[in-house]
Coordinates of N, CA, C and O in Angstrom, one line a residue:
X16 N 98.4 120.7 86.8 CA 97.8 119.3 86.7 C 96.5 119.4 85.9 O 95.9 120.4 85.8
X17 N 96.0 118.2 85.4 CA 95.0 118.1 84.0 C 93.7 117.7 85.3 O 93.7 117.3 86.4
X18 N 92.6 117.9 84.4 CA 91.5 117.8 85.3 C 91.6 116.4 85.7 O 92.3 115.9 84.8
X19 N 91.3 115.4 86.5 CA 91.2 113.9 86.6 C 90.3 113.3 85.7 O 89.4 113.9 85.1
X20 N 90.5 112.3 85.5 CA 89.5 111.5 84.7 C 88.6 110.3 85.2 O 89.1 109.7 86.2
X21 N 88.0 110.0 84.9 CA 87.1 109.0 85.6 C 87.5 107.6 86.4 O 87.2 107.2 87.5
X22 N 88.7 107.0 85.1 CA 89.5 105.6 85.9 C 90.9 105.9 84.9 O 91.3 107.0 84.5
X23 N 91.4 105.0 84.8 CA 92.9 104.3 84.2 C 92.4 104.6 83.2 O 92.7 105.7 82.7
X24 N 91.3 103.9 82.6 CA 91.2 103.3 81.4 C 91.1 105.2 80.3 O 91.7 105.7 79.5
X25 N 89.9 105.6 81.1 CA 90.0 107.2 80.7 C 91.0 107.6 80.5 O 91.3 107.9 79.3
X26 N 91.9 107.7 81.4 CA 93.6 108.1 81.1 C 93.9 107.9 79.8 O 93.8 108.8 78.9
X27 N 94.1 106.5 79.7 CA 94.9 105.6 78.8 C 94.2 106.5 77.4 O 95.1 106.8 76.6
X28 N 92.7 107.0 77.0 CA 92.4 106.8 76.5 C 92.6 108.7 75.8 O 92.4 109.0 74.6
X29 N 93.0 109.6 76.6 CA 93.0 110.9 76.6 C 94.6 111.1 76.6 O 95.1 112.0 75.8
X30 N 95.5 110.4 77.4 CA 96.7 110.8 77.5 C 97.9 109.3 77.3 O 98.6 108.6 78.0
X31 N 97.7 109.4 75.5 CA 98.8 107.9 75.3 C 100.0 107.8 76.0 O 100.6 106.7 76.2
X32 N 100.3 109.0 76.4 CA 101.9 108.7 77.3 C 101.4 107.5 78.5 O 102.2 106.6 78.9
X33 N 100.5 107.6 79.0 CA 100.0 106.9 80.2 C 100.2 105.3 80.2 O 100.7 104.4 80.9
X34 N 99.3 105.5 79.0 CA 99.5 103.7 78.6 C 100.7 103.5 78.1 O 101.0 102.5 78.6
X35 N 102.0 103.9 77.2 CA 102.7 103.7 77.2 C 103.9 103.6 78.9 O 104.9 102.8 79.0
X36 N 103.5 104.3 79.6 CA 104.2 104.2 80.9 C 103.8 103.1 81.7 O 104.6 102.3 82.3
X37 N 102.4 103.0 81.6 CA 101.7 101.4 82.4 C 102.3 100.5 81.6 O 103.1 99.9 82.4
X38 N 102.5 100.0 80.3 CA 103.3 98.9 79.6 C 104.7 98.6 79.8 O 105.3 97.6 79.4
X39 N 105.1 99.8 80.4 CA 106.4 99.7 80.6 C 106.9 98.9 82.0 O 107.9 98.2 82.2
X40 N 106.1 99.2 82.8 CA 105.6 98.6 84.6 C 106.1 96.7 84.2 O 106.0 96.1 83.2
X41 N 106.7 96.4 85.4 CA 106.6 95.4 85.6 C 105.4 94.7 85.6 O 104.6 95.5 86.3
X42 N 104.6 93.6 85.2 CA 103.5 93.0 85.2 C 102.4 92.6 86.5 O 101.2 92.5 86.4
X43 N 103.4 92.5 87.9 CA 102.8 92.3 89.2 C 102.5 94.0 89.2 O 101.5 94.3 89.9
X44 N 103.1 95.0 88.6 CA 102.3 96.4 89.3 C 101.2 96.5 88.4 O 100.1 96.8 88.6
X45 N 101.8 96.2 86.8 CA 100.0 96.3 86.2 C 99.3 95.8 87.1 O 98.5 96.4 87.8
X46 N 99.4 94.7 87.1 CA 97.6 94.1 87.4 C 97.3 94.3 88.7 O 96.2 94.1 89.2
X47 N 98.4 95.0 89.6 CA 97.7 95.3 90.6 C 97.2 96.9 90.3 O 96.6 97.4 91.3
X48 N 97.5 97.9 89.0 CA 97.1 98.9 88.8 C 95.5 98.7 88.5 O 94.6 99.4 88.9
X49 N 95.4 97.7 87.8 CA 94.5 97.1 86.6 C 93.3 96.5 87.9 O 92.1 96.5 87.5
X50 N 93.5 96.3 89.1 CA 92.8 96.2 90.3 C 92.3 97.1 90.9 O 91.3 96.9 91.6
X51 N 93.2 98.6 90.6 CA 92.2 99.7 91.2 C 92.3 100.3 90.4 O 93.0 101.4 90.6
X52 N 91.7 100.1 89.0 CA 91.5 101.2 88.0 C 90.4 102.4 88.4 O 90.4 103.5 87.8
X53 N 89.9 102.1 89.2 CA 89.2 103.5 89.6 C 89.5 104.6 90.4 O 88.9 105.7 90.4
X54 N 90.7 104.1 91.2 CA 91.8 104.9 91.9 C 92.7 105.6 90.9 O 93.1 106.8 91.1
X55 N 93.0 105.2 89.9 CA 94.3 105.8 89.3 C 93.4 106.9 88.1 O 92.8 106.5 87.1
X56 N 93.5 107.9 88.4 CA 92.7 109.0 87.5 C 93.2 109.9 87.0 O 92.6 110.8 86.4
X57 N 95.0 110.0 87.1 CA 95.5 111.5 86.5 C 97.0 110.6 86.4 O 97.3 109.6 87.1
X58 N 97.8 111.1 85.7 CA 98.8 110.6 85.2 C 100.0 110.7 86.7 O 101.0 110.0 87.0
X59 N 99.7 111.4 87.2 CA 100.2 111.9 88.9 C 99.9 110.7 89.9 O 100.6 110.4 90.9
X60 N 98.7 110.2 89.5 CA 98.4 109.2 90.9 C 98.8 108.1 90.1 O 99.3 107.3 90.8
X61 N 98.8 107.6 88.7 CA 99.5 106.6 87.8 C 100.8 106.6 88.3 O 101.1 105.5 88.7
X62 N 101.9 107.6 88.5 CA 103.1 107.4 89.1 C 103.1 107.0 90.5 O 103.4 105.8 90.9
X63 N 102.9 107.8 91.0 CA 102.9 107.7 92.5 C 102.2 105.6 93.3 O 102.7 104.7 94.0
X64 N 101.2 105.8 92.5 CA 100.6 104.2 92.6 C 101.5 103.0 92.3 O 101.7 102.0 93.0
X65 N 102.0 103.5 90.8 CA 103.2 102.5 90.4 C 104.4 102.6 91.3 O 104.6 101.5 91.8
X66 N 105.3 103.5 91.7 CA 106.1 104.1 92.6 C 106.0 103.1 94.0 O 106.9 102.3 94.4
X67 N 104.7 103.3 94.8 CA 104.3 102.8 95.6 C 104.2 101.0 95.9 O 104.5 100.3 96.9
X68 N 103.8 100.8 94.6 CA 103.2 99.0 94.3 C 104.9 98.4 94.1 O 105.2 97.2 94.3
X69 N 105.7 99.3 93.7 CA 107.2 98.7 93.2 C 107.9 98.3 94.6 O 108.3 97.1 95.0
X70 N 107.9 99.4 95.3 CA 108.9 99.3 96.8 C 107.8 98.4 97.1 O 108.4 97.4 97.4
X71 N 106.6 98.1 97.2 CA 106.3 97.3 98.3 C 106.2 96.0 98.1 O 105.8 95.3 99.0
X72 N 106.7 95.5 96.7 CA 107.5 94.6 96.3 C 108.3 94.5 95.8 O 108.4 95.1 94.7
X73 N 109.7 93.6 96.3 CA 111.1 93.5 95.9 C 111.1 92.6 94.8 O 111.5 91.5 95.0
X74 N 110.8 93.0 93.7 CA 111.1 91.9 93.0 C 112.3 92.2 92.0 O 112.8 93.3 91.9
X75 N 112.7 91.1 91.3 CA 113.5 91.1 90.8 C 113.2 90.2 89.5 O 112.6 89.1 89.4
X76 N 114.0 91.2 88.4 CA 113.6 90.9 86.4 C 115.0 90.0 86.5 O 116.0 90.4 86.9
X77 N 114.6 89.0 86.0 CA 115.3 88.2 85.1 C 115.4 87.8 84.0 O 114.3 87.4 83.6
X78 N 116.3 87.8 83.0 CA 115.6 87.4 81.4 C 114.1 87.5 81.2 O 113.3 86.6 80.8
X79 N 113.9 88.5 81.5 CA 112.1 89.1 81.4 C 111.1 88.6 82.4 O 109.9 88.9 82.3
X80 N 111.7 87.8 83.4 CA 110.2 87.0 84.1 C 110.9 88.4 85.4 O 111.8 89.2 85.2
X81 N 110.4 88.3 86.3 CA 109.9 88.8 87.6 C 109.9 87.7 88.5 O 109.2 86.7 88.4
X82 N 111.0 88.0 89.5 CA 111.1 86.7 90.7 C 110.9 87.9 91.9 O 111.6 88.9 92.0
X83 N 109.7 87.4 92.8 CA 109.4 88.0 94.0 C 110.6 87.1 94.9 O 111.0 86.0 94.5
X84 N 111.0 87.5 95.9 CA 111.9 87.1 97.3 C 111.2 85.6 97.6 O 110.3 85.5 96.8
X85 N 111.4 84.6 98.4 CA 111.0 83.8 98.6 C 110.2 84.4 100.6 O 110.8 85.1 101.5
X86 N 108.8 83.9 100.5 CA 108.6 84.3 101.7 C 109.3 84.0 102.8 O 110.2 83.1 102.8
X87 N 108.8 85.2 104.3 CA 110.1 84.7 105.1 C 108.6 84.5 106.7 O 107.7 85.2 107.1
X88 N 108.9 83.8 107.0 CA 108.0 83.0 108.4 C 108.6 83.1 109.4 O 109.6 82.3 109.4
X89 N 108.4 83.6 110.5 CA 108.7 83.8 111.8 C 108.1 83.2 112.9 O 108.5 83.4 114.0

């Protein structure tokens, strides 16, 4: 594993695979990467984070948009 780097943005800027892997992310996990860019510091917690933000939302791609589940109230 590579030494960490300071935020995301460091990543992005030392290891192009990175940003090309964040671009590839559905848009609700960017911006919630893009929310703790100071958490994400090595291309390892970049997966794991993205990994993590996916299952904890079910969404689903449609002709390119992203439909979250409709909420459910008990």
């Amino acid at each position: 594993m590579r030494q960490p780097y300071r935020d995301l943005y460091a990543l992005f800027r030392h290891e192009p695979e990175a940003e090309a892997y964040f671009n590839s992310l559905p848009s609700y996990v960017q911006e919630q990467l893009s929310a703790s860019y100071q958490a994400v510091d090595s291309m390892e917690r970049l997966r794991d984070y993205a990994q993590r933000m996916s299952r904890s939302y079910p969404a689903e791609v449609i002709g390119g948009r992203v439909y979250l589940p409709a909420p459910t109230w008990y």
